[in-house]
Amino acid sequence: KSGVFTYDPGFMATASCRSAITYIDGDKGILLYRGYPIEQLAVQCDFLEVAYLILNGELPTRKQKDEFVSIIKSHTMVHDQLTRFYNGFRRDAHPMAVLVGVVGALSAFYHDAMDISDQYHRDISAHRLIAKLPTITAMAYKYNVGQPFMYPRNDLEYTANFMHMMFATPCERYEPNPVLVRALDRILILHADHEQNASTSTVRLAGSSGANPFACIAAGIACLWGPAHGGANEAVLNMLEEIGDVSRIGEYIKRAKSKDDPFRLMGFGHRVYKNYDPRAKLMRETCHEVLNELGLHDHKLFKLAMALEKIALEDEYFVERKLYPNVDFYSGIVQSALGIPTRLFTAIFAMARTVGWIAQWNEMISDPDQKIGRPRQLYTGTTQRDVVPIDRRG
Ligand code: SDX
């Protein structure tokens, strides 16, 4: 028994850690952050409220939330010298390459937040990361499109401020559309944490050595970049663009089923969910809301995605293997409709997941019994043998 949940001994043996942050029931398609269903949090809360919950274990009171928001706003700017890092990148550098580099480099600036044994250091590094990821991500976009960086506006809430830093220019103010801000805020909530996924496990393993939080989060960003993980939302958009028309769906379904073809249906399947990913349902609803708000009822890719989903869910290959749409299947379409370029999707995933990574890292660091992670292996190499001097080899 772990808390109020009972696990069979086999599962207990495979579990990499104990955690009280996020609960997933993959068979039933259940996702809880600190006991609250994702369906309620995504509709009734905003991202910083959910971030407070994930970090602290309880939803904030109005006073606690106002204090938390004020702290985050005090860290939204980056050290001015950090802006020089961007000039070292190619203009067409992938935003995730920039994030890995710049977030890792935060450990070269914030020496007052590196001592992981000091709770104040742990708190301030958490606040800085949550506050600065949007700024760093928006700067990566601005650098890519050749526009000047926009300073944060602390009169705006978290997600609206990110959209300001993305879409405003010194010549044109960006007035955030509340429906679109709410949609992106919901996307951040849906991506905030997800138990021991590959990137979170990476952050935990890096953190178990005592590495500083900025380096650990940079490690998580690097892992999230992969197309089998956080890079899938970008891959879904590219896949839908390539399919192009409903008439070609059958060809791609056939390829996805073929053992001889490495192609997989991006945005489908999951290591844990063997039911519909609850986040995918919420993402599809959000997609409807955004497209309606923008008058894009006939959005080509959304209609293609829905047709693809319908065909796949009726195909015995996918049904037998319990392959359903996951969080990435619709998230790219929503972000594309919001005017966010495809290459930035995974960076926005990283922005949101930074909250979960920090909470999971803190939970591990705070465990008095915590030891350095040291996975073992089954050795499949040769048995012991002696070295032959090079002139007598071959
Ligand atoms: C995320 O872990 C997390 O929580 C991750 C995440 C999070 O929030 O952190 O949820 C975010 O990473 C979501 C997943 C995003 N990735 C994709 O959408 C990429 C496409 N999906 C696949 O690459 C795949 O489904 C994985 C990587 C997600 C899971 O791969 P597995 O572990 O191989 O899946 P499985 O064991 O369930 O596969 C069972 C069968 C296999 O075929 P058989 O050997 O039984 O014949 O299903 C096949 C797989 O080949 N299969 C697919 C498929 N996914 C699995 N076949 C075609 N298309 C697919 N997408």
CSV table of C-alpha atoms and ligand atoms in Angstrom, one decimal:
chain,number,residue,atom,x,y,z
A,1,LYS,CA,0.0,0.0,0.0
A,2,SER,CA,1.3,3.5,-0.8
A,3,GLY,CA,-0.9,6.2,0.8
A,4,VAL,CA,-4.5,5.3,-0.1
A,5,PHE,CA,-3.6,3.5,-3.4
A,6,THR,CA,-2.8,-0.2,-3.5
A,7,TYR,CA,-0.4,-1.6,-6.0
A,8,ASP,CA,0.4,-5.2,-6.9
A,9,PRO,CA,3.9,-6.3,-5.8
A,10,GLY,CA,5.0,-6.6,-9.4
A,11,PHE,CA,4.2,-2.9,-10.0
A,12,MET,CA,5.9,-2.0,-6.7
A,13,ALA,CA,9.1,-3.7,-7.9
A,14,THR,CA,9.2,-1.7,-11.1
A,15,ALA,CA,8.4,1.7,-9.6
A,16,SER,CA,11.4,4.1,-9.8
A,17,CYS,CA,10.3,6.2,-6.8
A,18,ARG,CA,7.5,7.2,-4.5
A,19,SER,CA,5.7,10.5,-5.2
A,20,ALA,CA,2.7,12.4,-3.9
A,21,ILE,CA,2.4,14.9,-6.8
A,22,THR,CA,0.6,13.3,-9.8
A,23,TYR,CA,-1.5,10.1,-10.0
A,24,ILE,CA,-2.2,8.4,-13.4
A,25,ASP,CA,-4.5,5.5,-13.9
A,26,GLY,CA,-3.6,4.5,-17.5
A,27,ASP,CA,-6.4,2.0,-17.9
A,28,LYS,CA,-9.1,4.3,-16.7
A,29,GLY,CA,-7.6,7.5,-18.3
A,30,ILE,CA,-7.4,9.3,-14.9
A,31,LEU,CA,-5.0,12.1,-14.2
A,32,LEU,CA,-4.9,13.9,-10.8
A,33,TYR,CA,-2.5,16.7,-9.7
A,34,ARG,CA,-2.3,16.4,-5.9
A,35,GLY,CA,-5.6,14.6,-5.9
A,36,TYR,CA,-7.5,17.1,-8.1
A,37,PRO,CA,-8.9,15.8,-11.5
A,38,ILE,CA,-7.2,17.5,-14.4
A,39,GLU,CA,-10.7,18.1,-15.9
A,40,GLN,CA,-11.6,20.4,-12.9
A,41,LEU,CA,-8.2,22.1,-12.7
A,42,ALA,CA,-8.1,22.9,-16.4
A,43,VAL,CA,-11.5,24.6,-16.3
A,44,GLN,CA,-11.6,26.2,-12.8
A,45,CYS,CA,-8.0,27.3,-12.3
A,46,ASP,CA,-5.3,29.2,-14.1
A,47,PHE,CA,-1.7,28.1,-14.6
A,48,LEU,CA,0.0,29.8,-11.7
A,49,GLU,CA,-2.8,28.5,-9.4
A,50,VAL,CA,-2.1,25.0,-10.6
A,51,ALA,CA,1.7,25.6,-10.3
A,52,TYR,CA,1.2,26.6,-6.7
A,53,LEU,CA,-0.8,23.4,-6.1
A,54,ILE,CA,1.8,21.2,-7.7
A,55,LEU,CA,4.7,22.9,-5.9
A,56,ASN,CA,3.0,23.1,-2.4
A,57,GLY,CA,0.5,20.3,-2.4
A,58,GLU,CA,-2.6,22.5,-1.8
A,59,LEU,CA,-4.5,25.0,-3.9
A,60,PRO,CA,-3.7,28.6,-2.8
A,61,THR,CA,-6.0,30.9,-0.9
A,62,ARG,CA,-6.6,34.2,-2.7
A,63,LYS,CA,-3.9,35.8,-0.5
A,64,GLN,CA,-1.4,33.0,-1.1
A,65,LYS,CA,-2.0,33.2,-4.8
A,66,ASP,CA,-1.6,36.9,-5.0
A,67,GLU,CA,1.7,36.6,-3.1
A,68,PHE,CA,2.9,33.8,-5.4
A,69,VAL,CA,2.0,35.8,-8.5
A,70,SER,CA,3.8,38.8,-7.1
A,71,ILE,CA,7.0,36.7,-6.4
A,72,ILE,CA,6.9,35.3,-9.9
A,73,LYS,CA,6.5,38.7,-11.5
A,74,SER,CA,9.5,39.9,-9.6
A,75,HIS,CA,11.7,37.4,-11.5
A,76,THR,CA,10.3,37.7,-15.1
A,77,MET,CA,13.3,39.7,-16.5
A,78,VAL,CA,16.6,37.9,-17.3
A,79,HIS,CA,20.1,39.2,-16.5
A,80,ASP,CA,20.9,41.6,-19.3
A,81,GLN,CA,24.2,39.8,-20.0
A,82,LEU,CA,22.2,36.6,-20.7
A,83,THR,CA,20.8,38.3,-23.8
A,84,ARG,CA,24.3,38.1,-25.4
A,85,PHE,CA,24.0,34.3,-25.4
A,86,TYR,CA,21.4,34.6,-28.2
A,87,ASN,CA,23.9,36.4,-30.5
A,88,GLY,CA,26.0,33.3,-30.4
A,89,PHE,CA,23.3,31.1,-31.9
A,90,ARG,CA,22.4,30.8,-35.6
A,91,ARG,CA,19.2,32.7,-36.3
A,92,ASP,CA,17.6,29.4,-37.4
A,93,ALA,CA,18.6,27.5,-34.2
A,94,HIS,CA,15.8,25.3,-32.9
A,95,PRO,CA,14.2,26.9,-29.9
A,96,MET,CA,14.9,23.7,-27.8
A,97,ALA,CA,18.6,24.0,-28.6
A,98,VAL,CA,18.4,27.6,-27.3
A,99,LEU,CA,16.5,26.6,-24.2
A,100,VAL,CA,18.9,23.8,-23.3
A,101,GLY,CA,21.8,26.2,-23.6
A,102,VAL,CA,20.3,29.3,-21.9
A,103,VAL,CA,18.6,27.5,-19.1
A,104,GLY,CA,21.7,25.5,-18.3
A,105,ALA,CA,23.6,28.9,-18.4
A,106,LEU,CA,21.4,30.3,-15.6
A,107,SER,CA,23.7,28.4,-13.3
A,108,ALA,CA,26.5,30.7,-14.4
A,109,PHE,CA,24.4,33.7,-13.2
A,110,TYR,CA,22.4,32.9,-10.1
A,111,HIS,CA,25.0,31.7,-7.6
A,112,ASP,CA,22.6,32.7,-4.8
A,113,ALA,CA,20.3,29.8,-5.9
A,114,MET,CA,22.6,26.9,-6.3
A,115,ASP,CA,23.0,25.4,-2.8
A,116,ILE,CA,20.4,22.6,-2.9
A,117,SER,CA,20.7,22.0,0.9
A,118,ASP,CA,19.4,25.6,1.5
A,119,GLN,CA,15.6,25.8,1.2
A,120,TYR,CA,15.8,29.5,0.4
A,121,HIS,CA,18.1,28.7,-2.6
A,122,ARG,CA,15.7,25.9,-3.7
A,123,ASP,CA,12.7,28.3,-3.5
A,124,ILE,CA,14.4,31.2,-5.4
A,125,SER,CA,15.7,28.9,-8.1
A,126,ALA,CA,12.1,27.5,-8.5
A,127,HIS,CA,10.6,31.0,-8.8
A,128,ARG,CA,13.3,32.2,-11.2
A,129,LEU,CA,12.8,29.2,-13.5
A,130,ILE,CA,9.0,29.4,-13.6
A,131,ALA,CA,9.2,33.2,-14.1
A,132,LYS,CA,12.0,33.2,-16.7
A,133,LEU,CA,11.1,30.2,-19.0
A,134,PRO,CA,8.5,32.3,-20.8
A,135,THR,CA,10.9,35.2,-21.2
A,136,ILE,CA,13.7,32.9,-22.5
A,137,THR,CA,11.3,31.1,-24.8
A,138,ALA,CA,9.8,34.3,-26.3
A,139,MET,CA,13.4,35.6,-26.7
A,140,ALA,CA,14.3,32.5,-28.7
A,141,TYR,CA,11.3,33.2,-31.0
A,142,LYS,CA,12.1,36.9,-31.4
A,143,TYR,CA,15.8,36.1,-32.2
A,144,ASN,CA,14.6,33.5,-34.8
A,145,VAL,CA,12.3,36.0,-36.6
A,146,GLY,CA,14.8,38.9,-36.3
A,147,GLN,CA,12.7,41.1,-34.1
A,148,PRO,CA,13.9,42.9,-30.9
A,149,PHE,CA,13.4,41.2,-27.6
A,150,MET,CA,10.3,42.5,-25.7
A,151,TYR,CA,10.6,43.1,-22.0
A,152,PRO,CA,8.0,41.4,-19.8
A,153,ARG,CA,4.9,43.4,-18.8
A,154,ASN,CA,4.2,42.8,-15.2
A,155,ASP,CA,0.8,44.4,-15.6
A,156,LEU,CA,-0.2,41.3,-17.5
A,157,GLU,CA,-0.8,37.8,-16.0
A,158,TYR,CA,1.6,35.0,-16.7
A,159,THR,CA,0.3,33.6,-20.0
A,160,ALA,CA,-0.9,37.0,-21.4
A,161,ASN,CA,2.6,38.3,-20.6
A,162,PHE,CA,4.2,35.4,-22.6
A,163,MET,CA,2.0,36.2,-25.6
A,164,HIS,CA,2.9,39.9,-25.3
A,165,MET,CA,6.6,39.0,-25.3
A,166,MET,CA,6.0,36.8,-28.3
A,167,PHE,CA,3.8,39.0,-30.5
A,168,ALA,CA,4.3,42.6,-29.5
A,169,THR,CA,6.9,44.7,-31.2
A,170,PRO,CA,8.3,48.2,-30.2
A,171,CYS,CA,6.0,49.6,-32.8
A,172,GLU,CA,2.8,47.5,-32.1
A,173,ARG,CA,1.3,46.8,-28.7
A,174,TYR,CA,-0.2,43.3,-28.4
A,175,GLU,CA,-3.6,43.3,-26.8
A,176,PRO,CA,-4.2,39.7,-25.6
A,177,ASN,CA,-7.5,38.2,-26.6
A,178,PRO,CA,-8.9,36.7,-23.3
A,179,VAL,CA,-10.2,33.6,-25.1
A,180,LEU,CA,-6.9,32.9,-26.7
A,181,VAL,CA,-4.9,33.6,-23.5
A,182,ARG,CA,-7.2,31.2,-21.6
A,183,ALA,CA,-6.6,28.5,-24.3
A,184,LEU,CA,-2.9,28.8,-24.0
A,185,ASP,CA,-3.1,28.9,-20.2
A,186,ARG,CA,-5.1,25.7,-20.3
A,187,ILE,CA,-2.4,24.1,-22.5
A,188,LEU,CA,0.2,25.0,-19.9
A,189,ILE,CA,-2.0,23.4,-17.1
A,190,LEU,CA,-2.4,20.2,-19.2
A,191,HIS,CA,1.4,19.9,-19.6
A,192,ALA,CA,2.4,20.9,-16.1
A,193,ASP,CA,3.3,17.5,-14.7
A,194,HIS,CA,2.8,13.8,-15.6
A,195,GLU,CA,4.4,11.5,-13.0
A,196,GLN,CA,7.7,9.8,-13.9
A,197,ASN,CA,7.8,10.4,-17.7
A,198,ALA,CA,11.2,10.3,-19.4
A,199,SER,CA,12.1,14.0,-18.9
A,200,THR,CA,11.0,14.0,-15.3
A,201,SER,CA,13.0,10.9,-14.6
A,202,THR,CA,15.9,12.6,-16.3
A,203,VAL,CA,15.6,15.6,-13.9
A,204,ARG,CA,15.3,13.3,-10.9
A,205,LEU,CA,18.4,11.3,-12.0
A,206,ALA,CA,20.4,14.5,-12.6
A,207,GLY,CA,19.2,16.0,-9.3
A,208,SER,CA,20.1,12.9,-7.4
A,209,SER,CA,23.8,13.6,-7.9
A,210,GLY,CA,23.3,17.0,-6.2
A,211,ALA,CA,23.5,19.0,-9.5
A,212,ASN,CA,22.1,22.5,-9.3
A,213,PRO,CA,18.4,23.0,-10.3
A,214,PHE,CA,19.2,25.0,-13.5
A,215,ALA,CA,21.4,22.2,-14.8
A,216,CYS,CA,18.8,19.6,-13.9
A,217,ILE,CA,16.0,21.4,-15.7
A,218,ALA,CA,18.3,21.8,-18.7
A,219,ALA,CA,18.7,18.0,-18.7
A,220,GLY,CA,14.9,17.6,-18.6
A,221,ILE,CA,14.6,20.0,-21.6
A,222,ALA,CA,17.1,18.0,-23.6
A,223,CYS,CA,15.2,14.8,-23.0
A,224,LEU,CA,11.8,16.3,-23.7
A,225,TRP,CA,13.0,17.4,-27.2
A,226,GLY,CA,12.8,13.9,-28.5
A,227,PRO,CA,9.9,13.1,-31.0
A,228,ALA,CA,8.8,10.1,-29.0
A,229,HIS,CA,8.2,12.5,-26.0
A,230,GLY,CA,7.6,16.3,-26.0
A,231,GLY,CA,8.7,16.7,-29.6
A,232,ALA,CA,5.6,14.8,-30.7
A,233,ASN,CA,3.4,17.9,-30.9
A,234,GLU,CA,5.7,19.4,-33.5
A,235,ALA,CA,5.8,16.0,-35.2
A,236,VAL,CA,2.0,15.8,-35.3
A,237,LEU,CA,1.7,19.1,-37.2
A,238,ASN,CA,4.4,18.0,-39.6
A,239,MET,CA,2.6,14.7,-40.1
A,240,LEU,CA,-0.8,16.3,-40.7
A,241,GLU,CA,0.8,18.7,-43.2
A,242,GLU,CA,2.4,15.7,-45.0
A,243,ILE,CA,-0.9,13.8,-45.1
A,244,GLY,CA,-2.5,16.9,-46.5
A,245,ASP,CA,-5.9,15.4,-47.3
A,246,VAL,CA,-8.4,13.0,-45.8
A,247,SER,CA,-8.1,10.8,-49.0
A,248,ARG,CA,-4.5,10.0,-47.9
A,249,ILE,CA,-5.2,8.9,-44.3
A,250,GLY,CA,-5.5,5.2,-45.3
A,251,GLU,CA,-2.0,5.3,-46.7
A,252,TYR,CA,-0.5,6.6,-43.5
A,253,ILE,CA,-2.6,4.3,-41.3
A,254,LYS,CA,-1.2,1.4,-43.4
A,255,ARG,CA,2.4,2.7,-42.9
A,256,ALA,CA,1.8,3.1,-39.1
A,257,LYS,CA,0.8,-0.6,-38.9
A,258,SER,CA,3.7,-1.9,-40.9
A,259,LYS,CA,6.6,-3.5,-39.1
A,260,ASP,CA,8.8,-2.6,-42.1
A,261,ASP,CA,8.0,1.1,-41.9
A,262,PRO,CA,9.5,3.1,-39.0
A,263,PHE,CA,6.6,5.6,-39.4
A,264,ARG,CA,4.3,5.9,-36.3
A,265,LEU,CA,1.2,7.8,-35.9
A,266,MET,CA,2.4,10.9,-34.1
A,267,GLY,CA,0.2,12.0,-31.2
A,268,PHE,CA,-1.1,8.4,-30.8
A,269,GLY,CA,-0.2,5.8,-28.1
A,270,HIS,CA,1.3,6.2,-24.7
A,271,ARG,CA,3.6,4.3,-22.3
A,272,VAL,CA,1.0,4.5,-19.6
A,273,TYR,CA,-2.4,5.4,-21.0
A,274,LYS,CA,-4.2,2.4,-22.5
A,275,ASN,CA,-7.3,4.6,-22.7
A,276,TYR,CA,-8.0,8.0,-24.0
A,277,ASP,CA,-5.5,10.5,-22.5
A,278,PRO,CA,-7.8,12.8,-20.5
A,279,ARG,CA,-5.6,15.7,-21.6
A,280,ALA,CA,-6.3,15.0,-25.3
A,281,LYS,CA,-10.1,15.3,-24.7
A,282,LEU,CA,-9.6,18.7,-23.0
A,283,MET,CA,-7.2,19.8,-25.8
A,284,ARG,CA,-9.7,18.9,-28.5
A,285,GLU,CA,-12.4,21.0,-26.7
A,286,THR,CA,-9.9,23.9,-26.4
A,287,CYS,CA,-9.2,23.5,-30.1
A,288,HIS,CA,-12.9,23.9,-30.9
A,289,GLU,CA,-13.1,27.0,-28.7
A,290,VAL,CA,-10.1,28.7,-30.3
A,291,LEU,CA,-11.1,27.9,-33.8
A,292,ASN,CA,-14.7,29.2,-33.1
A,293,GLU,CA,-13.3,32.4,-31.6
A,294,LEU,CA,-11.0,32.9,-34.7
A,295,GLY,CA,-13.8,32.0,-37.1
A,296,LEU,CA,-11.7,29.0,-38.4
A,297,HIS,CA,-14.5,26.5,-38.3
A,298,ASP,CA,-13.2,24.8,-41.4
A,299,HIS,CA,-9.6,24.6,-40.2
A,300,LYS,CA,-8.1,22.1,-42.5
A,301,LEU,CA,-5.7,20.4,-40.1
A,302,PHE,CA,-8.3,20.1,-37.3
A,303,LYS,CA,-10.8,18.5,-39.7
A,304,LEU,CA,-8.0,16.2,-40.9
A,305,ALA,CA,-7.0,15.3,-37.3
A,306,MET,CA,-10.6,14.5,-36.3
A,307,ALA,CA,-11.0,12.3,-39.4
A,308,LEU,CA,-7.6,10.5,-38.7
A,309,GLU,CA,-8.7,10.0,-35.0
A,310,LYS,CA,-12.0,8.5,-36.1
A,311,ILE,CA,-10.5,6.1,-38.6
A,312,ALA,CA,-7.7,5.0,-36.3
A,313,LEU,CA,-10.0,4.4,-33.3
A,314,GLU,CA,-12.1,2.1,-35.6
A,315,ASP,CA,-9.1,0.2,-36.8
A,316,GLU,CA,-8.4,-3.1,-35.1
A,317,TYR,CA,-4.6,-2.6,-35.0
A,318,PHE,CA,-5.1,0.5,-32.8
A,319,VAL,CA,-8.0,-0.9,-30.9
A,320,GLU,CA,-6.2,-4.2,-30.1
A,321,ARG,CA,-3.1,-2.2,-28.9
A,322,LYS,CA,-5.2,0.3,-27.0
A,323,LEU,CA,-3.6,3.2,-28.9
A,324,TYR,CA,-5.5,6.4,-28.4
A,325,PRO,CA,-4.7,10.1,-29.0
A,326,ASN,CA,-2.4,11.5,-26.4
A,327,VAL,CA,-1.8,15.1,-25.2
A,328,ASP,CA,0.2,16.0,-28.3
A,329,PHE,CA,-2.4,15.0,-30.9
A,330,TYR,CA,-4.4,18.3,-30.8
A,331,SER,CA,-2.0,20.6,-28.9
A,332,GLY,CA,-0.1,21.6,-32.0
A,333,ILE,CA,-3.2,22.5,-33.9
A,334,VAL,CA,-4.4,24.8,-31.1
A,335,GLN,CA,-0.9,26.5,-30.8
A,336,SER,CA,-0.8,26.8,-34.6
A,337,ALA,CA,-4.2,28.6,-34.5
A,338,LEU,CA,-2.8,30.9,-31.8
A,339,GLY,CA,-0.1,32.0,-34.2
A,340,ILE,CA,2.7,30.0,-32.5
A,341,PRO,CA,5.2,28.5,-34.9
A,342,THR,CA,5.5,24.7,-35.0
A,343,ARG,CA,9.1,24.8,-33.9
A,344,LEU,CA,8.1,26.5,-30.6
A,345,PHE,CA,5.6,23.9,-29.5
A,346,THR,CA,8.0,21.7,-27.5
A,347,ALA,CA,9.6,24.8,-25.9
A,348,ILE,CA,6.1,25.7,-24.6
A,349,PHE,CA,5.7,22.2,-23.4
A,350,ALA,CA,9.0,22.7,-21.5
A,351,MET,CA,7.8,26.0,-20.1
A,352,ALA,CA,4.8,24.3,-18.6
A,353,ARG,CA,6.6,21.1,-17.5
A,354,THR,CA,9.2,23.2,-15.7
A,355,VAL,CA,6.7,23.4,-12.8
A,356,GLY,CA,6.4,19.6,-12.6
A,357,TRP,CA,10.1,19.1,-13.0
A,358,ILE,CA,10.9,21.5,-10.1
A,359,ALA,CA,8.2,19.9,-7.9
A,360,GLN,CA,9.5,16.4,-8.5
A,361,TRP,CA,13.1,17.5,-8.0
A,362,ASN,CA,12.2,19.2,-4.7
A,363,GLU,CA,10.3,16.2,-3.6
A,364,MET,CA,13.3,14.0,-4.2
A,365,ILE,CA,15.9,16.4,-2.7
A,366,SER,CA,13.7,16.8,0.4
A,367,ASP,CA,13.7,13.0,1.0
A,368,PRO,CA,16.2,12.4,3.8
A,369,ASP,CA,16.8,8.8,2.5
A,370,GLN,CA,17.5,10.0,-1.0
A,371,LYS,CA,20.6,8.5,-2.6
A,372,ILE,CA,22.2,9.1,-6.0
A,373,GLY,CA,20.4,7.3,-8.8
A,374,ARG,CA,22.3,4.3,-10.1
A,375,PRO,CA,20.3,2.1,-12.5
A,376,ARG,CA,21.8,-1.4,-13.0
A,377,GLN,CA,22.1,-3.4,-16.3
A,378,LEU,CA,21.9,-7.0,-17.6
A,379,TYR,CA,25.5,-7.4,-19.1
A,380,THR,CA,25.3,-9.0,-22.6
A,381,GLY,CA,29.0,-8.4,-23.6
A,382,THR,CA,31.9,-10.9,-23.8
A,383,THR,CA,33.3,-12.7,-20.8
A,384,GLN,CA,36.7,-11.6,-19.4
A,385,ARG,CA,39.7,-11.9,-21.7
A,386,ASP,CA,43.4,-10.7,-21.9
A,387,VAL,CA,44.8,-7.9,-24.0
A,388,VAL,CA,47.0,-8.9,-27.0
A,389,PRO,CA,49.7,-6.4,-27.9
A,390,ILE,CA,48.7,-4.3,-31.0
A,391,ASP,CA,51.5,-5.8,-33.3
A,392,ARG,CA,50.2,-9.3,-32.6
A,393,ARG,CA,46.5,-8.5,-33.3
A,394,GLY,CA,44.7,-9.1,-36.6
B,1,SDX,C1,4.4,12.3,-24.3
B,1,SDX,O1,5.4,9.4,-20.4
B,1,SDX,C2,4.7,10.4,-20.5
B,1,SDX,O2,3.8,10.6,-19.6
B,1,SDX,C3,4.9,11.3,-21.7
B,1,SDX,C4,3.9,12.4,-21.8
B,1,SDX,C5,4.1,13.5,-20.7
B,1,SDX,O3,3.2,14.2,-20.5
B,1,SDX,O4,5.2,13.6,-20.3
B,1,SDX,O5,2.6,12.0,-21.8
B,1,SDX,C6,4.1,13.2,-23.2
B,1,SDX,O6,5.5,12.0,-24.5
B,1,SDX,C7,3.2,11.6,-25.0
B,1,SDX,C8,3.7,10.6,-26.1
B,1,SDX,C9,4.1,11.5,-27.3
B,1,SDX,N1,4.7,10.7,-28.4
B,1,SDX,C10,4.0,10.4,-29.5
B,1,SDX,O7,2.9,10.7,-29.7
B,1,SDX,C11,4.9,9.6,-30.5
B,1,SDX,C12,4.0,8.5,-31.1
B,1,SDX,N2,3.8,7.5,-30.1
B,1,SDX,C13,4.7,6.4,-30.1
B,1,SDX,O8,6.0,6.7,-30.4
B,1,SDX,C14,4.5,5.5,-28.9
B,1,SDX,O9,3.1,5.4,-28.7
B,1,SDX,C15,5.1,5.8,-27.6
B,1,SDX,C16,6.6,6.1,-27.7
B,1,SDX,C17,4.4,7.0,-26.9
B,1,SDX,C18,4.9,4.6,-26.7
B,1,SDX,O10,5.6,3.6,-27.4
B,1,SDX,P1,5.6,2.1,-26.9
B,1,SDX,O11,6.0,2.1,-25.5
B,1,SDX,O12,6.3,1.2,-27.8
B,1,SDX,O13,4.0,1.8,-27.0
B,1,SDX,P2,3.4,0.5,-26.7
B,1,SDX,O14,4.3,-0.4,-25.9
B,1,SDX,O15,2.0,0.8,-26.2
B,1,SDX,O16,3.2,-0.2,-28.2
B,1,SDX,C19,2.4,-1.3,-28.3
B,1,SDX,C20,2.3,-1.6,-29.8
B,1,SDX,C21,3.6,-1.8,-30.5
B,1,SDX,O17,3.3,-2.6,-31.6
B,1,SDX,P3,3.5,-4.3,-31.4
B,1,SDX,O18,5.0,-4.5,-31.1
B,1,SDX,O19,2.6,-4.7,-30.3
B,1,SDX,O20,3.1,-4.8,-32.8
B,1,SDX,O21,1.7,-0.4,-30.4
B,1,SDX,C22,2.6,0.0,-31.4
B,1,SDX,C23,4.0,-0.4,-31.0
B,1,SDX,O22,4.8,-0.5,-32.2
B,1,SDX,N3,2.5,1.5,-31.4
B,1,SDX,C24,2.2,2.3,-32.5
B,1,SDX,C25,2.2,3.6,-32.0
B,1,SDX,N4,2.5,3.6,-30.7
B,1,SDX,C26,2.7,2.3,-30.3
B,1,SDX,N5,2.0,2.0,-33.8
B,1,SDX,C27,1.8,3.0,-34.6
B,1,SDX,N6,1.7,4.3,-34.2
B,1,SDX,C28,1.9,4.6,-32.9
B,1,SDX,N7,1.9,5.9,-32.5
